Amino acid sequence: MQDTTSSADQPVDHPPLLAVDLDGTLIRSDMLLENWWNVVSRDIPAAARALRALPEGKAAFKKALADTAKVDVSKLPYNDEVLARIQSHRDAGGRVALVTASDRQVAQQIADHLGIFDEVHGSDGETNLKADRKAAFLIERFGRGEYDYIGDHEADLEVWKGARKAITVNAPDDLRTGAEAAAAEGADHLGRAELAGPNKSWLRAVRPHQWAKNVLIFLPVLMAHSHDPRDWVAAMLAFIVFSMIASSVYLLNDLLDLSADRAHPRKSKRPLPSGEMALLHGSLLAPALLLGGLLLALLLLPFDFFLVLLGYFILTTAYSLNLKRRLVIDICTLATLYTVRIIAGGAATGILISPWLLAFSGFLFLSLAAIKRQAELISDVAAGREGSAGRAYVTSDIPVVSGMALTAGYVSVLVLALYISTPSVSLIYERPKLLGAVCAILLYWISRVVMLTHRGKMHDDPVVFALKDSTSRICGVMILLIAAAASFG
């Protein structure tokens, strides 16, 4: 009898199944926290309902969040090195399974988007598929030593004990050593170990360059021409504390805006939306800075300053959760948040703030807030979008927003001009007429900034732009010199 078996019918030696973890491995993020912050940003009552599922277990909590969250999985920070490893495995004829402790419906959404997985397994609302439970599942389904596993966490050591080969992602040295000892055929290592822990991204995430706004705290001391060292010490302490609170707010805002920031050409590069900084680290650092700042304020500064600080946090949190999506109210809120810094400086030092100063700063900061929105809309036009994600404006609003910026800026100069003509100025300045030159410089600067914004040359934050722009710095130095000359004659 003739043998009809051809070479094509011979069994092919395919590589073992490749099981891939999700959080911190396939993506440089954590889907539990992604879902949590997504739900908090959109629906706080839904987040509270999800918390009520916690007594039933972590799997139930994950499912409650997954049922409500609307994370855009196409914008998640995927790990290109892991994707390349998966594709290489598939090219060699191997099968790939996504096996994660995240809720299964979230894992399925990601698998559907990528289209590279043969199987998808995740937590189901009752069982949290992690550590020993994940290990038992993989052994039962594929057999001990019949799968390779890509992971990044200490909990994956249990999984690697049943694997043929361990593959680590951005693992520290001790985890790499443990993985090599756990798996039957040792381990491969992807990524850099230093990415697993705190790094310079933490400093970028708290945005120290934004602390320049908090220099406004010194304005009451400067305007009062105070020479009392106690006022300057109090203002310096207030600056430090306010910077801590502001940084906690920046972190919170980034956590609430993950999806919107990932759709933005510049904000997508920030540490949290890009996955450069772990969401867990951001979620812990934000309350740590907040509580530390409030405690220092209570211990070292007047209670009035503490109240102003608390009011600032409440208002800026309301802005992050809701007000930033409200037409015009968002601009007014931003202007108020700037002005609160001046009020905080007065509360910290006990110096009474002039109504003229509050009026001038209110209109000037209303102008800067409108410029910020104008810059975002100009960026939307350049990117072919109708409007910014999470904002109430569309690109056709640009002329109105630009008009608001110019009008508010010019009114602030008018307030300054009227203030200069009051008799009280002569009591503070030797040559008050010189201050008229400040009005001219401000008129030029505001007009120029609005024009540059219209041309798409403005950073999304006008304060940061002013610090980097040489012309703006020259204007600032000239104003200081004029103020000094008017003061000392």
CSV table of C-alpha atoms in Angstrom, one decimal:
chain,number,residue,atom,x,y,z
A,1,MET,CA,0.0,0.0,0.0
A,2,GLN,CA,1.4,3.4,-1.0
A,3,ASP,CA,2.3,5.8,1.8
A,4,THR,CA,0.2,9.0,1.1
A,5,THR,CA,1.7,11.1,4.0
A,6,SER,CA,3.5,14.1,2.6
A,7,SER,CA,5.9,16.5,4.3
A,8,ALA,CA,3.1,19.1,4.5
A,9,ASP,CA,1.1,16.6,6.7
A,10,GLN,CA,3.9,16.1,9.2
A,11,PRO,CA,3.3,17.7,12.6
A,12,VAL,CA,4.7,21.2,13.0
A,13,ASP,CA,6.7,22.1,16.2
A,14,HIS,CA,4.9,25.3,17.2
A,15,PRO,CA,6.2,27.4,20.1
A,16,PRO,CA,4.2,27.0,23.4
A,17,LEU,CA,1.3,29.4,24.0
A,18,LEU,CA,2.4,32.9,25.0
A,19,ALA,CA,0.3,34.3,27.9
A,20,VAL,CA,0.4,38.1,28.2
A,21,ASP,CA,-0.4,40.2,31.3
A,22,LEU,CA,-2.2,43.5,30.7
A,23,ASP,CA,-1.4,46.1,33.4
A,24,GLY,CA,2.1,47.3,33.4
A,25,THR,CA,3.0,44.8,30.6
A,26,LEU,CA,0.9,45.2,27.5
A,27,ILE,CA,0.1,48.7,28.5
A,28,ARG,CA,2.1,51.2,30.6
A,29,SER,CA,-0.9,51.7,32.8
A,30,ASP,CA,-3.3,50.1,35.2
A,31,MET,CA,-6.9,49.5,33.9
A,32,LEU,CA,-8.4,49.5,37.4
A,33,LEU,CA,-7.1,53.0,38.0
A,34,GLU,CA,-7.9,54.0,34.4
A,35,ASN,CA,-11.5,53.0,34.9
A,36,TRP,CA,-11.7,54.6,38.4
A,37,TRP,CA,-10.5,58.0,37.3
A,38,ASN,CA,-12.6,57.8,34.1
A,39,VAL,CA,-15.7,57.2,36.2
A,40,VAL,CA,-14.9,59.8,38.8
A,41,SER,CA,-14.3,62.4,36.1
A,42,ARG,CA,-17.7,61.7,34.5
A,43,ASP,CA,-20.1,60.4,37.2
A,44,ILE,CA,-19.2,60.7,40.9
A,45,PRO,CA,-22.4,58.9,42.0
A,46,ALA,CA,-21.4,56.0,39.8
A,47,ALA,CA,-18.0,55.9,41.4
A,48,ALA,CA,-19.6,55.9,44.8
A,49,ARG,CA,-21.8,53.0,43.7
A,50,ALA,CA,-18.8,51.1,42.5
A,51,LEU,CA,-17.1,51.6,45.9
A,52,ARG,CA,-20.1,49.8,47.5
A,53,ALA,CA,-19.1,46.7,45.6
A,54,LEU,CA,-15.7,46.5,47.4
A,55,PRO,CA,-17.0,44.4,50.3
A,56,GLU,CA,-17.8,41.7,47.7
A,57,GLY,CA,-14.2,41.6,46.7
A,58,LYS,CA,-11.8,43.3,44.3
A,59,ALA,CA,-13.2,41.4,41.3
A,60,ALA,CA,-16.7,42.8,42.0
A,61,PHE,CA,-15.2,46.3,42.3
A,62,LYS,CA,-13.4,46.0,39.0
A,63,LYS,CA,-16.6,44.8,37.3
A,64,ALA,CA,-18.7,47.6,38.7
A,65,LEU,CA,-16.2,50.1,37.3
A,66,ALA,CA,-15.9,48.4,33.9
A,67,ASP,CA,-19.7,48.5,33.6
A,68,THR,CA,-19.6,52.3,33.7
A,69,ALA,CA,-16.2,53.4,32.4
A,70,LYS,CA,-15.7,54.7,28.9
A,71,VAL,CA,-12.0,54.5,28.4
A,72,ASP,CA,-10.8,54.9,24.8
A,73,VAL,CA,-8.6,51.8,24.5
A,74,SER,CA,-7.2,53.0,21.2
A,75,LYS,CA,-5.4,55.8,23.1
A,76,LEU,CA,-3.9,53.7,25.9
A,77,PRO,CA,-0.1,53.8,26.2
A,78,TYR,CA,0.8,50.4,24.7
A,79,ASN,CA,4.3,48.9,25.2
A,80,ASP,CA,5.8,48.6,21.7
A,81,GLU,CA,8.4,46.1,22.8
A,82,VAL,CA,5.8,43.8,24.1
A,83,LEU,CA,3.7,44.2,21.0
A,84,ALA,CA,6.8,43.3,18.9
A,85,ARG,CA,7.4,40.2,21.0
A,86,ILE,CA,3.8,39.1,20.5
A,87,GLN,CA,4.0,39.6,16.8
A,88,SER,CA,7.3,37.7,16.6
A,89,HIS,CA,5.6,34.8,18.5
A,90,ARG,CA,2.6,34.8,16.1
A,91,ASP,CA,4.9,34.9,13.0
A,92,ALA,CA,6.6,31.7,14.4
A,93,GLY,CA,3.1,30.0,14.4
A,94,GLY,CA,2.4,30.4,18.1
A,95,ARG,CA,-0.8,31.2,19.8
A,96,VAL,CA,-1.2,34.2,22.1
A,97,ALA,CA,-3.6,34.7,25.1
A,98,LEU,CA,-4.3,37.8,27.0
A,99,VAL,CA,-4.6,36.7,30.7
A,100,THR,CA,-5.2,39.5,33.1
A,101,ALA,CA,-6.5,40.4,36.6
A,102,SER,CA,-8.4,43.3,34.9
A,103,ASP,CA,-12.1,42.8,34.3
A,104,ARG,CA,-12.7,40.5,31.3
A,105,GLN,CA,-14.9,43.0,29.4
A,106,VAL,CA,-12.1,45.6,29.5
A,107,ALA,CA,-9.6,42.9,28.3
A,108,GLN,CA,-11.9,42.0,25.5
A,109,GLN,CA,-12.2,45.6,24.3
A,110,ILE,CA,-8.4,45.9,24.2
A,111,ALA,CA,-8.1,42.5,22.4
A,112,ASP,CA,-10.7,43.6,19.8
A,113,HIS,CA,-8.8,46.8,19.2
A,114,LEU,CA,-5.4,45.1,18.7
A,115,GLY,CA,-6.6,41.9,17.0
A,116,ILE,CA,-3.6,39.9,18.0
A,117,PHE,CA,-4.9,37.5,20.6
A,118,ASP,CA,-6.4,34.0,20.2
A,119,GLU,CA,-7.9,33.9,23.7
A,120,VAL,CA,-8.9,36.5,26.3
A,121,HIS,CA,-9.2,35.7,30.0
A,122,GLY,CA,-9.8,38.1,32.9
A,123,SER,CA,-11.5,38.6,36.2
A,124,ASP,CA,-15.2,37.9,36.0
A,125,GLY,CA,-16.7,39.8,39.0
A,126,GLU,CA,-16.2,36.9,41.3
A,127,THR,CA,-12.7,35.6,40.8
A,128,ASN,CA,-9.7,38.0,40.7
A,129,LEU,CA,-7.4,36.4,38.2
A,130,LYS,CA,-4.1,37.3,39.8
A,131,ALA,CA,-1.0,35.5,41.3
A,132,ASP,CA,-1.8,32.0,42.5
A,133,ARG,CA,-5.3,32.0,40.9
A,134,LYS,CA,-3.8,33.0,37.5
A,135,ALA,CA,-1.1,30.4,37.9
A,136,ALA,CA,-3.7,27.6,38.6
A,137,PHE,CA,-5.9,28.7,35.7
A,138,LEU,CA,-3.0,28.7,33.2
A,139,ILE,CA,-1.7,25.2,34.4
A,140,GLU,CA,-5.2,23.8,34.3
A,141,ARG,CA,-5.9,25.2,30.8
A,142,PHE,CA,-2.6,24.8,29.1
A,143,GLY,CA,-0.5,22.5,31.3
A,144,ARG,CA,2.5,23.1,33.5
A,145,GLY,CA,5.5,24.2,31.4
A,146,GLU,CA,3.4,24.5,28.3
A,147,TYR,CA,3.2,28.3,28.2
A,148,ASP,CA,5.5,31.3,28.3
A,149,TYR,CA,4.3,34.2,30.4
A,150,ILE,CA,5.0,38.0,30.0
A,151,GLY,CA,4.6,39.9,33.3
A,152,ASP,CA,6.0,42.8,35.3
A,153,HIS,CA,4.9,42.4,38.9
A,154,GLU,CA,6.0,40.4,42.0
A,155,ALA,CA,2.6,38.7,41.9
A,156,ASP,CA,3.7,37.1,38.6
A,157,LEU,CA,6.3,35.0,40.4
A,158,GLU,CA,3.6,32.4,41.1
A,159,VAL,CA,2.6,32.4,37.5
A,160,TRP,CA,6.2,31.9,36.3
A,161,LYS,CA,6.6,28.9,38.5
A,162,GLY,CA,4.3,27.0,36.2
A,163,ALA,CA,5.7,28.5,33.0
A,164,ARG,CA,8.2,27.2,30.5
A,165,LYS,CA,9.9,30.6,30.2
A,166,ALA,CA,9.4,33.9,32.1
A,167,ILE,CA,9.5,37.2,30.2
A,168,THR,CA,9.8,40.3,32.4
A,169,VAL,CA,8.9,43.9,31.5
A,170,ASN,CA,10.7,46.8,33.1
A,171,ALA,CA,11.4,44.6,36.1
A,172,PRO,CA,13.9,45.6,38.9
A,173,ASP,CA,16.9,43.3,39.4
A,174,ASP,CA,15.4,41.3,42.3
A,175,LEU,CA,12.3,40.5,40.2
A,176,ARG,CA,14.4,39.5,37.2
A,177,THR,CA,16.4,37.1,39.5
A,178,GLY,CA,13.2,35.6,40.9
A,179,ALA,CA,11.8,35.1,37.4
A,180,GLU,CA,14.9,33.4,36.2
A,181,ALA,CA,14.7,31.0,39.2
A,182,ALA,CA,11.0,30.4,38.9
A,183,ALA,CA,10.5,29.4,35.3
A,184,ALA,CA,11.7,26.0,33.9
A,185,GLU,CA,13.9,27.5,31.2
A,186,GLY,CA,14.9,30.8,32.8
A,187,ALA,CA,13.8,34.2,31.7
A,188,ASP,CA,14.1,36.9,29.0
A,189,HIS,CA,13.9,40.6,30.0
A,190,LEU,CA,12.2,43.4,28.1
A,191,GLY,CA,12.5,47.1,28.9
A,192,ARG,CA,14.6,49.0,31.4
A,193,ALA,CA,14.6,48.1,35.1
A,194,GLU,CA,14.7,51.8,36.2
A,195,LEU,CA,11.2,52.4,34.7
A,196,ALA,CA,9.7,50.2,37.4
A,197,GLY,CA,10.1,52.7,40.2
A,198,PRO,CA,10.1,56.5,40.8
A,199,ASN,CA,12.2,58.5,38.4
A,200,LYS,CA,12.5,62.0,37.0
A,201,SER,CA,9.0,61.8,35.6
A,202,TRP,CA,7.7,62.4,39.1
A,203,LEU,CA,9.3,65.9,39.0
A,204,ARG,CA,7.8,66.7,35.6
A,205,ALA,CA,4.4,65.4,36.8
A,206,VAL,CA,4.2,68.0,39.6
A,207,ARG,CA,5.1,70.7,37.1
A,208,PRO,CA,7.5,72.9,39.0
A,209,HIS,CA,7.6,75.4,36.1
A,210,GLN,CA,3.9,76.2,37.0
A,211,TRP,CA,5.0,77.3,40.4
A,212,ALA,CA,5.9,80.6,38.8
A,213,LYS,CA,2.2,81.5,39.1
A,214,ASN,CA,2.6,81.3,42.8
A,215,VAL,CA,4.9,84.3,42.8
A,216,LEU,CA,1.7,86.3,42.9
A,217,ILE,CA,1.7,85.5,46.6
A,218,PHE,CA,4.5,88.1,47.1
A,219,LEU,CA,2.5,90.8,45.3
A,220,PRO,CA,0.8,92.2,48.5
A,221,VAL,CA,4.2,92.5,50.2
A,222,LEU,CA,5.7,94.2,47.2
A,223,MET,CA,2.8,96.6,46.6
A,224,ALA,CA,2.8,97.5,50.3
A,225,HIS,CA,6.6,98.2,50.1
A,226,SER,CA,7.0,96.2,53.3
A,227,HIS,CA,10.5,95.9,54.7
A,228,ASP,CA,9.5,93.7,57.6
A,229,PRO,CA,11.4,90.3,57.4
A,230,ARG,CA,8.4,88.6,59.0
A,231,ASP,CA,6.2,89.5,56.0
A,232,TRP,CA,8.8,88.0,53.6
A,233,VAL,CA,9.2,84.8,55.6
A,234,ALA,CA,5.5,84.4,55.8
A,235,ALA,CA,5.2,85.0,52.0
A,236,MET,CA,7.9,82.4,51.3
A,237,LEU,CA,6.3,79.8,53.5
A,238,ALA,CA,3.0,80.5,51.8
A,239,PHE,CA,4.7,80.1,48.4
A,240,ILE,CA,6.0,76.7,49.4
A,241,VAL,CA,2.7,75.5,50.8
A,242,PHE,CA,0.7,76.8,47.9
A,243,SER,CA,3.1,75.1,45.4
A,244,MET,CA,2.5,71.8,47.2
A,245,ILE,CA,-1.3,72.2,46.9
A,246,ALA,CA,-1.1,73.3,43.3
A,247,SER,CA,1.0,70.3,42.4
A,248,SER,CA,-1.5,68.0,44.0
A,249,VAL,CA,-4.1,69.7,41.9
A,250,TYR,CA,-2.1,69.3,38.7
A,251,LEU,CA,-1.7,65.6,39.4
A,252,LEU,CA,-5.5,65.2,40.1
A,253,ASN,CA,-6.3,67.1,36.9
A,254,ASP,CA,-4.0,64.8,34.9
A,255,LEU,CA,-5.7,61.7,36.4
A,256,LEU,CA,-9.2,63.0,35.6
A,257,ASP,CA,-8.2,64.1,32.1
A,258,LEU,CA,-6.3,61.0,30.9
A,259,SER,CA,-8.4,60.3,27.9
A,260,ALA,CA,-8.7,64.0,26.8
A,261,ASP,CA,-4.9,64.6,27.3
A,262,ARG,CA,-4.0,61.5,25.2
A,263,ALA,CA,-5.9,63.2,22.3
A,264,HIS,CA,-3.9,66.4,22.7
A,265,PRO,CA,-0.6,66.8,20.8
A,266,ARG,CA,1.3,68.2,23.8
A,267,LYS,CA,-0.6,67.0,26.8
A,268,SER,CA,-0.3,63.4,25.6
A,269,LYS,CA,3.5,63.6,26.4
A,270,ARG,CA,2.9,64.3,30.1
A,271,PRO,CA,4.1,61.6,32.5
A,272,LEU,CA,0.7,60.2,33.5
A,273,PRO,CA,-1.2,60.0,30.2
A,274,SER,CA,1.9,58.8,28.4
A,275,GLY,CA,2.4,56.0,30.9
A,276,GLU,CA,5.9,57.3,31.9
A,277,MET,CA,4.6,57.6,35.5
A,278,ALA,CA,2.5,54.9,37.1
A,279,LEU,CA,-1.1,55.8,37.8
A,280,LEU,CA,-0.7,54.3,41.3
A,281,HIS,CA,2.2,56.7,42.0
A,282,GLY,CA,0.2,59.7,40.8
A,283,SER,CA,-2.9,58.5,42.8
A,284,LEU,CA,-0.8,58.4,46.0
A,285,LEU,CA,1.4,61.5,45.4
A,286,ALA,CA,-1.6,63.8,44.9
A,287,PRO,CA,-3.2,63.3,48.3
A,288,ALA,CA,0.2,63.2,50.0
A,289,LEU,CA,1.0,66.7,48.7
A,290,LEU,CA,-2.4,67.9,49.6
A,291,LEU,CA,-2.4,66.7,53.1
A,292,GLY,CA,1.2,67.8,53.7
A,293,GLY,CA,0.5,71.3,52.4
A,294,LEU,CA,-2.7,71.7,54.5
A,295,LEU,CA,-0.8,70.5,57.6
A,296,LEU,CA,2.0,72.9,57.1
A,297,ALA,CA,-0.5,75.7,56.6
A,298,LEU,CA,-2.2,74.9,59.9
A,299,LEU,CA,1.1,74.7,61.8
A,300,LEU,CA,3.1,77.6,60.3
A,301,LEU,CA,0.7,80.2,58.9
A,302,PRO,CA,-2.4,82.2,59.9
A,303,PHE,CA,-5.7,80.4,59.9
A,304,ASP,CA,-7.1,82.8,57.3
A,305,PHE,CA,-4.4,81.6,54.9
A,306,PHE,CA,-5.5,78.0,55.6
A,307,LEU,CA,-9.1,78.9,54.7
A,308,VAL,CA,-8.0,80.6,51.5
A,309,LEU,CA,-5.9,77.5,50.6
A,310,LEU,CA,-8.8,75.2,51.3
A,311,GLY,CA,-11.1,77.4,49.2
A,312,TYR,CA,-8.5,77.3,46.4
A,313,PHE,CA,-8.4,73.5,46.5
A,314,ILE,CA,-12.2,73.2,46.5
A,315,LEU,CA,-12.6,75.6,43.6
A,316,THR,CA,-9.9,74.0,41.5
A,317,THR,CA,-11.3,70.5,42.2
A,318,ALA,CA,-14.7,71.7,41.1
A,319,TYR,CA,-13.1,73.1,38.0
A,320,SER,CA,-11.4,69.8,37.3
A,321,LEU,CA,-14.6,67.8,37.8
A,322,ASN,CA,-17.1,70.0,36.2
A,323,LEU,CA,-16.5,73.7,35.7
A,324,LYS,CA,-13.9,73.3,33.0
A,325,ARG,CA,-16.6,71.9,30.7
A,326,ARG,CA,-18.9,74.9,31.2
A,327,LEU,CA,-19.0,77.7,28.7
A,328,VAL,CA,-17.4,81.0,29.9
A,329,ILE,CA,-17.6,79.8,33.5
A,330,ASP,CA,-14.4,77.9,33.0
A,331,ILE,CA,-12.6,81.1,31.9
A,332,CYS,CA,-14.0,83.0,34.9
A,333,THR,CA,-12.9,80.2,37.2
A,334,LEU,CA,-9.3,80.2,35.9
A,335,ALA,CA,-9.1,84.0,36.4
A,336,THR,CA,-10.4,83.6,40.0
A,337,LEU,CA,-7.8,80.9,40.7
A,338,TYR,CA,-5.0,83.3,39.7
A,339,THR,CA,-6.5,86.1,41.8
A,340,VAL,CA,-6.8,83.8,44.8
A,341,ARG,CA,-3.0,83.6,44.9
A,342,ILE,CA,-2.9,87.3,45.6
A,343,ILE,CA,-5.5,87.0,48.3
A,344,ALA,CA,-3.5,84.1,49.8
A,345,GLY,CA,-0.5,86.4,50.0
A,346,GLY,CA,-2.5,88.9,51.9
A,347,ALA,CA,-3.9,86.3,54.3
A,348,ALA,CA,-0.4,84.9,55.0
A,349,THR,CA,1.1,88.3,55.8
A,350,GLY,CA,-1.9,90.1,57.2
A,351,ILE,CA,-1.5,92.9,54.6
A,352,LEU,CA,-4.7,94.5,53.5
A,353,ILE,CA,-5.2,94.1,49.7
A,354,SER,CA,-6.3,97.2,47.7
A,355,PRO,CA,-9.5,96.9,45.7
A,356,TRP,CA,-7.6,98.4,42.8
A,357,LEU,CA,-5.1,95.5,42.9
A,358,LEU,CA,-8.0,93.0,42.9
A,359,ALA,CA,-9.8,94.7,40.0
A,360,PHE,CA,-6.6,95.0,38.0
A,361,SER,CA,-5.6,91.3,38.6
A,362,GLY,CA,-9.1,90.1,38.0
A,363,PHE,CA,-9.3,91.6,34.5
A,364,LEU,CA,-5.7,90.7,33.6
A,365,PHE,CA,-6.2,87.1,34.6
A,366,LEU,CA,-9.5,86.9,32.8
A,367,SER,CA,-7.5,87.9,29.7
A,368,LEU,CA,-4.9,85.3,30.3
A,369,ALA,CA,-7.5,82.6,30.8
A,370,ALA,CA,-9.2,83.6,27.5
A,371,ILE,CA,-5.8,83.4,25.8
A,372,LYS,CA,-5.4,79.9,27.1
A,373,ARG,CA,-8.7,78.8,25.6
A,374,GLN,CA,-7.9,80.7,22.4
A,375,ALA,CA,-4.6,78.8,22.1
A,376,GLU,CA,-6.4,75.4,22.6
A,377,LEU,CA,-8.9,76.3,19.8
A,378,ILE,CA,-6.1,77.3,17.4
A,379,SER,CA,-4.4,74.0,18.1
A,380,ASP,CA,-7.7,72.3,17.3
A,381,VAL,CA,-7.9,74.1,14.0
A,382,ALA,CA,-4.4,73.0,13.1
A,383,ALA,CA,-5.3,69.4,14.0
A,384,GLY,CA,-8.5,69.4,12.0
A,385,ARG,CA,-10.7,69.1,15.1
A,386,GLU,CA,-14.0,70.9,15.7
A,387,GLY,CA,-13.1,71.5,19.4
A,388,SER,CA,-11.1,70.4,22.4
A,389,ALA,CA,-12.1,67.2,24.1
A,390,GLY,CA,-13.8,68.0,27.4
A,391,ARG,CA,-14.3,71.7,26.6
A,392,ALA,CA,-17.5,73.6,25.7
A,393,TYR,CA,-16.0,75.6,22.8
A,394,VAL,CA,-15.8,74.9,19.1
A,395,THR,CA,-13.4,76.4,16.6
A,396,SER,CA,-15.9,78.9,15.3
A,397,ASP,CA,-15.8,80.6,18.8
A,398,ILE,CA,-12.2,81.8,18.2
A,399,PRO,CA,-13.2,85.4,17.3
A,400,VAL,CA,-15.3,85.7,20.4
A,401,VAL,CA,-12.7,84.2,22.7
A,402,SER,CA,-10.0,86.4,21.2
A,403,GLY,CA,-12.2,89.5,21.8
A,404,MET,CA,-12.7,88.5,25.4
A,405,ALA,CA,-8.9,88.2,25.8
A,406,LEU,CA,-8.2,91.7,24.3
A,407,THR,CA,-11.1,93.4,26.0
A,408,ALA,CA,-10.3,92.1,29.5
A,409,GLY,CA,-6.6,92.8,29.0
A,410,TYR,CA,-7.3,96.4,27.9
A,411,VAL,CA,-9.7,97.0,30.8
A,412,SER,CA,-7.0,95.8,33.3
A,413,VAL,CA,-4.7,98.5,31.8
A,414,LEU,CA,-7.5,101.1,32.2
A,415,VAL,CA,-7.9,100.1,35.9
A,416,LEU,CA,-4.2,100.6,36.4
A,417,ALA,CA,-4.3,104.0,34.7
A,418,LEU,CA,-7.2,105.1,36.9
A,419,TYR,CA,-5.3,103.8,40.0
A,420,ILE,CA,-2.2,105.8,39.1
A,421,SER,CA,-4.3,109.0,39.0
A,422,THR,CA,-5.5,108.5,42.6
A,423,PRO,CA,-4.1,110.6,45.5
A,424,SER,CA,-3.1,107.5,47.5
A,425,VAL,CA,-0.4,106.6,44.9
A,426,SER,CA,1.6,109.7,45.8
A,427,LEU,CA,1.9,108.4,49.3
A,428,ILE,CA,3.6,105.2,48.1
A,429,TYR,CA,5.6,106.4,45.0
A,430,GLU,CA,8.0,109.3,44.8
A,431,ARG,CA,7.4,109.7,41.0
A,432,PRO,CA,4.0,108.1,40.3
A,433,LYS,CA,3.7,109.6,36.8
A,434,LEU,CA,6.4,107.2,35.7
A,435,LEU,CA,4.0,104.3,36.2
A,436,GLY,CA,2.1,105.5,33.1
A,437,ALA,CA,4.9,103.8,31.1
A,438,VAL,CA,3.8,100.5,32.6
A,439,CYS,CA,0.4,100.9,31.0
A,440,ALA,CA,2.0,101.3,27.6
A,441,ILE,CA,4.1,98.2,28.0
A,442,LEU,CA,1.1,96.2,29.2
A,443,LEU,CA,-1.0,97.3,26.2
A,444,TYR,CA,1.8,96.2,23.9
A,445,TRP,CA,2.3,92.9,25.6
A,446,ILE,CA,-1.3,91.9,25.7
A,447,SER,CA,-1.8,92.9,22.0
A,448,ARG,CA,1.3,90.9,21.0
A,449,VAL,CA,0.3,87.8,23.0
A,450,VAL,CA,-3.2,87.7,21.5
A,451,MET,CA,-1.7,88.1,18.0
A,452,LEU,CA,0.9,85.4,18.5
A,453,THR,CA,-1.9,83.1,19.9
A,454,HIS,CA,-4.0,83.8,16.8
A,455,ARG,CA,-1.0,82.7,14.7
A,456,GLY,CA,-0.6,79.4,16.6
A,457,LYS,CA,2.6,80.4,18.3
A,458,MET,CA,1.3,80.3,21.9
A,459,HIS,CA,2.0,77.5,24.4
A,460,ASP,CA,-1.2,76.2,25.9
A,461,ASP,CA,-0.4,78.1,29.1
A,462,PRO,CA,0.4,81.9,28.6
A,463,VAL,CA,2.3,82.1,31.9
A,464,VAL,CA,4.7,79.4,30.7
A,465,PHE,CA,5.0,81.1,27.4
A,466,ALA,CA,5.8,84.5,29.1
A,467,LEU,CA,8.6,82.8,31.1
A,468,LYS,CA,10.2,81.3,27.9
A,469,ASP,CA,9.5,84.3,25.5
A,470,SER,CA,12.5,86.7,25.4
A,471,THR,CA,10.2,89.7,24.5
A,472,SER,CA,7.9,89.0,27.5
A,473,ARG,CA,10.9,88.8,29.8
A,474,ILE,CA,12.2,92.1,28.5
A,475,CYS,CA,8.8,93.7,29.2
A,476,GLY,CA,8.8,92.2,32.7
A,477,VAL,CA,12.2,93.6,33.5
A,478,MET,CA,11.2,97.1,32.1
A,479,ILE,CA,8.1,97.1,34.3
A,480,LEU,CA,10.2,96.3,37.4
A,481,LEU,CA,12.7,99.0,36.6
A,482,ILE,CA,10.0,101.6,36.1
A,483,ALA,CA,8.3,100.6,39.3
A,484,ALA,CA,11.7,100.9,41.1
A,485,ALA,CA,12.4,104.3,39.6
A,486,ALA,CA,8.9,105.5,40.6
A,487,SER,CA,9.4,104.2,44.1
A,488,PHE,CA,12.8,105.7,44.9
A,489,GLY,CA,12.8,108.8,42.6
